[in-house]
Amino acid sequence: MIQNGYILAIESSCDDTGAAVLYNGKILANKFATQAVHAQYGGVVPELASRAHQRNIVPVVDIALKEAGISAQDLSAIVYTQGPGLMGSLLVGASFGKSMALSLGIPSLGVNHMRGHILSHFAQRPEDTLALPSFPYLSLIVSGGHTLFVLVKGYSDMTILGRSLDDAAGEAFDKSAKMLGLPYPGGPLIDKHAKAGQAVFTFNKPRVANLDMSFSGLKTSILNFLKKEIVSDPNFITENLEDICASIQTSIVEILIEKTKTALEQTEVQDIALAGGVAANSALRQAFLTLAQEKCLSCHIPPFEYCTDNAAMIGIAGYFALKEGISPDVDSLAHPNLPF
Ligand code: KG4
Ligand code: ZN
């Protein structure tokens, strides 16, 4: 049976090169190389990302296999991120994964990156005891590229309930941080400065129907606010950095929590789950936990290493896909807009 034994997982959808090794659905190794090169450009440069993946993929896979204590010949399948993501980045991981599988005579399978985030709660090491979400659960995925609500009824039975119609929440953090002169990625820095500030400034809230969201209007509102204040006080940003960060963070968190409340009115779930890089945000984690307590729901937020882009979540999604009988497909191609 393919799903049993050792699986190598590869993630290369954006700017992190990840490799993980699983044994019977448990994580034995989860390694990655980040790409510092993008910081100086204020965002991910696709061409530089694919070149860095090319440099990193062999050593990262090698380190993951060593940490798991196995050799490539022990593997029974290889899964890799097929999409969505940056084409040049995806190509490196997909081509590498498929070629390695072919040379070893084992199956390979392309995995949807978003399904990886949604199932990231199931990425556990053999010794981990964190409670797993029960189906059906409401998942809020918040990353630099995506913001969406998904009703998860099974490992492969998922329905998108709503999504951001423009920028992702992580993008809203990063672009706001850029306006404040903070380096990329600015989300963690807004979180850090916000801890010492008060949310004394308010920005326009988007009005979007149903469970869809919007963050580009908020961005414009923040920009206009900063421009206006700088006219009367050129040092406004440096003098008020903590309060501005707290205000931006509060606005983004309020948008997400209000929509989560609406989602809960429309679904019958006992579990809610937060995942994606922005799940690292301290205010969002706290607000999500508080909401779960108020509604007497079980709350699931994975450890940080499984929140940001990582290969363990791709491995776990691949493991369940194989277990549910999805056929490995050597012809599957990297797809930047892979449908859900
Ligand atoms: O999931 P991820 O690693 O990559 C994507 O798939 O996009 O998410 C990265 C995003 C970035 O926008 C980054 O600024 C944001 O997650 N992020 C945070 C925090 N940590 C990471 N945003 C706010 N507060 C944080 N603590
Ligand atoms: Zn991601």
GROMACS .gro file of C-alpha atoms and ligand atoms in nm:
model
  367
    1MET     CA    1   0.000   0.000   0.000
    2ILE     CA    2   0.144   0.335  -0.107
    3GLN     CA    3   0.035   0.540   0.193
    4ASN     CA    4   0.229   0.326   0.434
    5GLY     CA    5   0.600   0.354   0.473
    6TYR     CA    6   0.815   0.659   0.411
    7ILE     CA    7   0.691   0.954   0.206
    8LEU     CA    8   0.912   1.244   0.098
    9ALA     CA    9   0.723   1.575   0.062
   10ILE     CA   10   0.851   1.880  -0.124
   11GLU     CA   11   0.717   2.238  -0.102
   12SER     CA   12   0.841   2.515  -0.333
   13SER     CA   13   0.537   2.729  -0.415
   14CYS     CA   14   0.681   3.066  -0.316
   15ASP     CA   15   1.006   3.158  -0.140
   16ASP     CA   16   1.063   2.869   0.104
   17THR     CA   17   1.223   2.545  -0.011
   18GLY     CA   18   1.084   2.271   0.213
   19ALA     CA   19   1.136   1.895   0.244
   20ALA     CA   20   0.967   1.665   0.494
   21VAL     CA   21   0.977   1.292   0.561
   22LEU     CA   22   0.671   1.109   0.697
   23TYR     CA   23   0.638   0.755   0.822
   24ASN     CA   24   0.283   0.616   0.824
   25GLY     CA   25   0.145   0.971   0.837
   26LYS     CA   26   0.372   1.098   1.117
   27ILE     CA   27   0.632   1.368   1.062
   28LEU     CA   28   0.991   1.251   1.111
   29ALA     CA   29   1.161   1.556   0.960
   30ASN     CA   30   1.046   1.899   0.842
   31LYS     CA   31   1.329   2.111   0.702
   32PHE     CA   32   1.333   2.430   0.497
   33ALA     CA   33   1.557   2.701   0.358
   34THR     CA   34   1.427   3.058   0.351
   35GLN     CA   35   1.537   3.310   0.092
   36ALA     CA   36   1.675   3.628   0.250
   37VAL     CA   37   1.748   3.772  -0.095
   38HIS     CA   38   1.393   3.916  -0.129
   39ALA     CA   39   1.410   4.146   0.176
   40GLN     CA   40   1.607   4.413  -0.012
   41TYR     CA   41   1.336   4.430  -0.283
   42GLY     CA   42   1.044   4.464  -0.042
   43GLY     CA   43   0.871   4.147  -0.171
   44VAL     CA   44   0.928   3.812  -0.340
   45VAL     CA   45   1.103   3.841  -0.680
   46PRO     CA   46   0.984   3.531  -0.875
   47GLU     CA   47   1.300   3.492  -1.086
   48LEU     CA   48   1.525   3.505  -0.777
   49ALA     CA   49   1.295   3.266  -0.591
   50SER     CA   50   1.320   2.994  -0.858
   51ARG     CA   51   1.700   3.030  -0.873
   52ALA     CA   52   1.725   2.995  -0.495
   53HIS     CA   53   1.497   2.687  -0.501
   54GLN     CA   54   1.730   2.533  -0.755
   55ARG     CA   55   2.027   2.593  -0.522
   56ASN     CA   56   1.846   2.476  -0.208
   57ILE     CA   57   1.642   2.176  -0.313
   58VAL     CA   58   1.915   1.908  -0.309
   59PRO     CA   59   2.067   2.005   0.030
   60VAL     CA   60   1.723   2.048   0.194
   61VAL     CA   61   1.602   1.707   0.075
   62ASP     CA   62   1.932   1.553   0.182
   63ILE     CA   63   1.908   1.705   0.533
   64ALA     CA   64   1.545   1.588   0.571
   65LEU     CA   65   1.635   1.229   0.474
   66LYS     CA   66   1.932   1.232   0.712
   67GLU     CA   67   1.722   1.367   1.001
   68ALA     CA   68   1.464   1.094   0.937
   69GLY     CA   69   1.747   0.843   0.943
   70ILE     CA   70   1.665   0.692   0.602
   71SER     CA   71   1.807   0.685   0.251
   72ALA     CA   72   1.620   0.763  -0.071
   73GLN     CA   73   1.586   0.389  -0.142
   74ASP     CA   74   1.363   0.353   0.167
   75LEU     CA   75   1.096   0.587   0.022
   76SER     CA   76   0.764   0.447  -0.101
   77ALA     CA   77   0.625   0.770  -0.256
   78ILE     CA   78   0.713   1.136  -0.324
   79VAL     CA   79   0.455   1.415  -0.304
   80TYR     CA   80   0.517   1.774  -0.409
   81THR     CA   81   0.329   2.105  -0.432
   82GLN     CA   82   0.166   2.119  -0.774
   83GLY     CA   83   0.011   2.467  -0.725
   84PRO     CA   84  -0.110   2.733  -0.674
   85GLY     CA   85   0.207   2.939  -0.654
   86LEU     CA   86   0.482   3.100  -0.861
   87MET     CA   87   0.539   2.899  -1.180
   88GLY     CA   88   0.920   2.913  -1.170
   89SER     CA   89   0.922   2.808  -0.804
   90LEU     CA   90   0.669   2.526  -0.851
   91LEU     CA   91   0.861   2.390  -1.150
   92VAL     CA   92   1.173   2.330  -0.940
   93GLY     CA   93   0.994   2.122  -0.672
   94ALA     CA   94   0.761   1.940  -0.914
   95SER     CA   95   1.036   1.849  -1.163
   96PHE     CA   96   1.271   1.742  -0.886
   97GLY     CA   97   1.005   1.533  -0.709
   98LYS     CA   98   0.883   1.360  -1.024
   99SER     CA   99   1.236   1.288  -1.149
  100MET     CA  100   1.350   1.151  -0.815
  101ALA     CA  101   1.043   0.926  -0.796
  102LEU     CA  102   1.101   0.805  -1.151
  103SER     CA  103   1.464   0.722  -1.078
  104LEU     CA  104   1.363   0.529  -0.764
  105GLY     CA  105   1.075   0.352  -0.941
  106ILE     CA  106   0.817   0.481  -0.690
  107PRO     CA  107   0.493   0.682  -0.742
  108SER     CA  108   0.469   1.061  -0.717
  109LEU     CA  109   0.168   1.284  -0.655
  110GLY     CA  110   0.104   1.658  -0.698
  111VAL     CA  111  -0.066   1.822  -0.398
  112ASN     CA  112  -0.272   2.142  -0.382
  113HIS     CA  113  -0.087   2.390  -0.158
  114MET     CA  114  -0.411   2.525  -0.006
  115ARG     CA  115  -0.526   2.176   0.090
  116GLY     CA  116  -0.190   2.139   0.263
  117HIS     CA  117  -0.256   2.451   0.476
  118ILE     CA  118  -0.610   2.327   0.553
  119LEU     CA  119  -0.480   1.988   0.673
  120SER     CA  120  -0.173   2.131   0.851
  121HIS     CA  121  -0.335   2.054   1.190
  122PHE     CA  122  -0.282   1.684   1.119
  123ALA     CA  123   0.095   1.728   1.080
  124GLN     CA  124   0.221   1.569   1.399
  125ARG     CA  125   0.540   1.400   1.510
  126PRO     CA  126   0.507   1.052   1.666
  127GLU     CA  127   0.541   1.200   2.017
  128ASP     CA  128   0.290   1.490   1.965
  129THR     CA  129  -0.037   1.483   2.160
  130LEU     CA  130  -0.217   1.796   2.032
  131ALA     CA  131  -0.591   1.732   1.980
  132LEU     CA  132  -0.686   1.698   1.613
  133PRO     CA  133  -0.985   1.880   1.461
  134SER     CA  134  -1.303   1.675   1.420
  135PHE     CA  135  -1.496   1.686   1.094
  136PRO     CA  136  -1.672   1.900   0.996
  137TYR     CA  137  -1.458   2.197   1.097
  138LEU     CA  138  -1.441   2.558   0.985
  139SER     CA  139  -1.094   2.650   0.861
  140LEU     CA  140  -0.968   3.006   0.818
  141ILE     CA  141  -0.654   3.012   0.604
  142VAL     CA  142  -0.465   3.340   0.628
  143SER     CA  143  -0.135   3.369   0.443
  144GLY     CA  144   0.061   3.608   0.227
  145GLY     CA  145  -0.115   3.481  -0.084
  146HIS     CA  146  -0.456   3.361   0.033
  147THR     CA  147  -0.737   3.438   0.277
  148LEU     CA  148  -1.029   3.198   0.271
  149PHE     CA  149  -1.292   3.018   0.474
  150VAL     CA  150  -1.328   2.647   0.407
  151LEU     CA  151  -1.578   2.399   0.548
  152VAL     CA  152  -1.374   2.080   0.592
  153LYS     CA  153  -1.598   1.772   0.593
  154GLY     CA  154  -1.324   1.515   0.534
  155TYR     CA  155  -0.960   1.487   0.426
  156SER     CA  156  -1.062   1.553   0.066
  157ASP     CA  157  -1.419   1.678   0.111
  158MET     CA  158  -1.381   2.056   0.139
  159THR     CA  159  -1.597   2.351   0.032
  160ILE     CA  160  -1.473   2.709  -0.001
  161LEU     CA  161  -1.726   2.936   0.175
  162GLY     CA  162  -1.562   3.271   0.103
  163ARG     CA  163  -1.232   3.437   0.016
  164SER     CA  164  -1.063   3.771  -0.016
  165LEU     CA  165  -1.164   3.932  -0.342
  166ASP     CA  166  -0.836   4.125  -0.364
  167ASP     CA  167  -0.531   4.130  -0.132
  168ALA     CA  168  -0.468   3.850   0.117
  169ALA     CA  169  -0.453   3.939   0.488
  170GLY     CA  170  -0.076   3.876   0.492
  171GLU     CA  171  -0.039   4.112   0.196
  172ALA     CA  172  -0.233   4.376   0.390
  173PHE     CA  173   0.014   4.337   0.678
  174ASP     CA  174   0.318   4.343   0.450
  175LYS     CA  175   0.204   4.637   0.232
  176SER     CA  176   0.107   4.842   0.539
  177ALA     CA  177   0.447   4.765   0.691
  178LYS     CA  178   0.613   4.886   0.371
  179MET     CA  179   0.427   5.220   0.401
  180LEU     CA  180   0.577   5.249   0.750
  181GLY     CA  181   0.928   5.188   0.616
  182LEU     CA  182   0.953   4.840   0.771
  183PRO     CA  183   1.139   4.564   0.580
  184TYR     CA  184   0.973   4.265   0.408
  185PRO     CA  185   0.800   4.060   0.537
  186GLY     CA  186   0.652   4.324   0.763
  187GLY     CA  187   0.371   4.120   0.921
  188PRO     CA  188   0.582   3.992   1.214
  189LEU     CA  189   0.720   4.346   1.272
  190ILE     CA  190   0.372   4.500   1.288
  191ASP     CA  191   0.288   4.231   1.544
  192LYS     CA  192   0.601   4.317   1.745
  193HIS     CA  193   0.550   4.698   1.746
  194ALA     CA  194   0.176   4.662   1.810
  195LYS     CA  195   0.250   4.500   2.146
  196ALA     CA  196   0.375   4.836   2.278
  197GLY     CA  197   0.093   5.041   2.122
  198GLN     CA  198  -0.278   5.121   2.145
  199ALA     CA  199  -0.527   5.099   1.857
  200VAL     CA  200  -0.612   5.469   1.869
  201PHE     CA  201  -0.647   5.525   1.492
  202THR     CA  202  -0.938   5.393   1.287
  203PHE     CA  203  -0.954   5.308   0.919
  204ASN     CA  204  -1.238   5.245   0.675
  205LYS     CA  205  -1.381   4.895   0.702
  206PRO     CA  206  -1.472   4.710   0.381
  207ARG     CA  207  -1.833   4.616   0.311
  208VAL     CA  208  -1.830   4.284   0.134
  209ALA     CA  209  -2.125   4.049   0.107
  210ASN     CA  210  -2.143   3.695   0.246
  211LEU     CA  211  -1.816   3.536   0.353
  212ASP     CA  212  -1.597   3.713   0.100
  213MET     CA  213  -1.348   3.969   0.224
  214SER     CA  214  -1.150   4.266   0.095
  215PHE     CA  215  -0.828   4.423   0.220
  216SER     CA  216  -0.731   4.663  -0.059
  217GLY     CA  217  -0.968   4.938   0.062
  218LEU     CA  218  -0.812   4.918   0.408
  219LYS     CA  219  -0.469   4.958   0.250
  220THR     CA  220  -0.582   5.274   0.067
  221SER     CA  221  -0.741   5.408   0.386
  222ILE     CA  222  -0.413   5.355   0.576
  223LEU     CA  223  -0.213   5.521   0.298
  224ASN     CA  224  -0.441   5.827   0.284
  225PHE     CA  225  -0.433   5.856   0.664
  226LEU     CA  226  -0.052   5.846   0.673
  227LYS     CA  227  -0.018   6.099   0.388
  228LYS     CA  228  -0.251   6.342   0.567
  229GLU     CA  229  -0.076   6.313   0.903
  230ILE     CA  230   0.273   6.348   0.753
  231VAL     CA  231   0.175   6.686   0.601
  232SER     CA  232   0.127   6.835   0.949
  233ASP     CA  233   0.402   6.628   1.118
  234PRO     CA  234   0.682   6.483   0.900
  235ASN     CA  235   0.789   6.258   1.192
  236PHE     CA  236   0.437   6.122   1.246
  237ILE     CA  237   0.531   5.760   1.162
  238THR     CA  238   0.840   5.734   1.384
  239GLU     CA  239   0.667   5.917   1.672
  240ASN     CA  240   0.357   5.695   1.656
  241LEU     CA  241   0.488   5.366   1.514
  242GLU     CA  242   0.356   5.143   1.794
  243ASP     CA  243   0.006   5.296   1.790
  244ILE     CA  244  -0.012   5.286   1.409
  245CYS     CA  245   0.091   4.917   1.409
  246ALA     CA  246  -0.163   4.836   1.682
  247SER     CA  247  -0.436   5.016   1.484
  248ILE     CA  248  -0.353   4.838   1.156
  249GLN     CA  249  -0.338   4.499   1.330
  250THR     CA  250  -0.668   4.559   1.511
  251SER     CA  251  -0.842   4.652   1.184
  252ILE     CA  252  -0.720   4.338   1.004
  253VAL     CA  253  -0.804   4.112   1.299
  254GLU     CA  254  -1.153   4.268   1.335
  255ILE     CA  255  -1.230   4.204   0.967
  256LEU     CA  256  -1.126   3.838   1.004
  257ILE     CA  257  -1.308   3.779   1.333
  258GLU     CA  258  -1.633   3.947   1.219
  259LYS     CA  259  -1.636   3.725   0.911
  260THR     CA  260  -1.558   3.418   1.123
  261LYS     CA  261  -1.865   3.500   1.336
  262THR     CA  262  -2.076   3.520   1.020
  263ALA     CA  263  -1.930   3.190   0.899
  264LEU     CA  264  -2.023   3.026   1.230
  265GLU     CA  265  -2.383   3.146   1.193
  266GLN     CA  266  -2.398   2.967   0.858
  267THR     CA  267  -2.230   2.638   0.951
  268GLU     CA  268  -2.283   2.369   1.212
  269VAL     CA  269  -1.938   2.295   1.346
  270GLN     CA  270  -1.788   2.218   1.685
  271ASP     CA  271  -1.430   2.292   1.578
  272ILE     CA  272  -1.266   2.599   1.429
  273ALA     CA  273  -0.915   2.603   1.287
  274LEU     CA  274  -0.670   2.877   1.194
  275ALA     CA  275  -0.375   2.817   0.960
  276GLY     CA  276  -0.133   2.994   0.724
  277GLY     CA  277   0.153   3.231   0.803
  278VAL     CA  278  -0.070   3.505   0.952
  279ALA     CA  279  -0.190   3.251   1.212
  280ALA     CA  280   0.140   3.343   1.381
  281ASN     CA  281  -0.007   3.686   1.460
  282SER     CA  282  -0.049   3.714   1.837
  283ALA     CA  283  -0.362   3.933   1.828
  284LEU     CA  284  -0.535   3.709   1.573
  285ARG     CA  285  -0.452   3.394   1.771
  286GLN     CA  286  -0.590   3.551   2.088
  287ALA     CA  287  -0.906   3.679   1.918
  288PHE     CA  288  -0.967   3.340   1.754
  289LEU     CA  289  -0.919   3.159   2.086
  290THR     CA  290  -1.152   3.403   2.266
  291LEU     CA  291  -1.419   3.356   1.998
  292ALA     CA  292  -1.393   2.977   2.032
  293GLN     CA  293  -1.431   3.004   2.410
  294GLU     CA  294  -1.735   3.233   2.378
  295LYS     CA  295  -1.902   2.987   2.140
  296CYS     CA  296  -1.785   2.676   2.333
  297LEU     CA  297  -1.596   2.545   2.031
  298SER     CA  298  -1.267   2.355   2.008
  299CYS     CA  299  -0.998   2.578   1.866
  300HIS     CA  300  -0.704   2.449   1.660
  301ILE     CA  301  -0.394   2.650   1.570
  302PRO     CA  302  -0.091   2.450   1.455
  303PRO     CA  303   0.261   2.509   1.588
  304PHE     CA  304   0.437   2.789   1.399
  305GLU     CA  305   0.650   2.550   1.187
  306TYR     CA  306   0.328   2.415   1.029
  307CYS     CA  307   0.161   2.761   0.991
  308THR     CA  308   0.405   2.918   0.747
  309ASP     CA  309   0.474   2.742   0.417
  310ASN     CA  310   0.620   2.400   0.496
  311ALA     CA  311   0.660   2.055   0.342
  312ALA     CA  312   0.507   1.865   0.636
  313MET     CA  313   0.158   1.994   0.548
  314ILE     CA  314   0.212   1.891   0.183
  315GLY     CA  315   0.322   1.549   0.308
  316ILE     CA  316   0.014   1.507   0.525
  317ALA     CA  317  -0.222   1.618   0.245
  318GLY     CA  318  -0.043   1.377   0.008
  319TYR     CA  319  -0.059   1.097   0.264
  320PHE     CA  320  -0.437   1.131   0.304
  321ALA     CA  321  -0.490   1.168  -0.072
  322LEU     CA  322  -0.302   0.842  -0.134
  323LYS     CA  323  -0.486   0.676   0.153
  324GLU     CA  324  -0.820   0.781   0.003
  325GLY     CA  325  -0.721   0.618  -0.325
  326ILE     CA  326  -0.616   0.917  -0.537
  327SER     CA  327  -0.396   0.768  -0.807
  328PRO     CA  328  -0.039   0.890  -0.835
  329ASP     CA  329   0.002   1.077  -1.161
  330VAL     CA  330   0.336   1.109  -1.329
  331ASP     CA  331   0.183   1.339  -1.595
  332SER     CA  332   0.058   1.606  -1.354
  333LEU     CA  333   0.214   1.946  -1.424
  334ALA     CA  334   0.304   2.240  -1.202
  335HIS     CA  335   0.009   2.481  -1.221
  336PRO     CA  336   0.032   2.841  -1.086
  337ASN     CA  337  -0.351   2.871  -1.064
  338LEU     CA  338  -0.427   2.510  -0.975
  339PRO     CA  339  -0.804   2.488  -0.911
  340PHE     CA  340  -0.905   2.394  -0.560
  341KG4     O1  341   0.185   3.102   0.480
  341KG4     P1  342   0.301   3.193   0.456
  341KG4     O2  343   0.435   3.156   0.515
  341KG4     O3  344   0.329   3.210   0.304
  341KG4     C1  345   0.229   3.222   0.209
  341KG4     O4  346   0.174   3.117   0.165
  341KG4     O5  347   0.199   3.337   0.176
  341KG4     O6  348   0.256   3.338   0.507
  341KG4     C2  349   0.344   3.448   0.501
  341KG4     C3  350   0.268   3.570   0.551
  341KG4     C4  351   0.344   3.700   0.526
  341KG4     O7  352   0.254   3.793   0.470
  341KG4     C5  353   0.386   3.743   0.667
  341KG4     O8  354   0.398   3.882   0.682
  341KG4     C6  355   0.272   3.688   0.749
  341KG4     O9  356   0.247   3.561   0.693
  341KG4     N1  357   0.305   3.676   0.891
  341KG4     C7  358   0.252   3.754   0.987
  341KG4     C8  359   0.312   3.716   1.110
  341KG4     N2  360   0.400   3.614   1.084
  341KG4     C9  361   0.394   3.591   0.949
  341KG4     N3  362   0.158   3.851   0.979
  341KG4    C10  363   0.122   3.911   1.094
  341KG4     N4  364   0.176   3.881   1.215
  341KG4    C11  365   0.269   3.785   1.227
  341KG4     N5  366   0.320   3.754   1.347
  342ZN      ZN  367   0.105   2.910   0.181
   0.00000   0.00000   0.00000
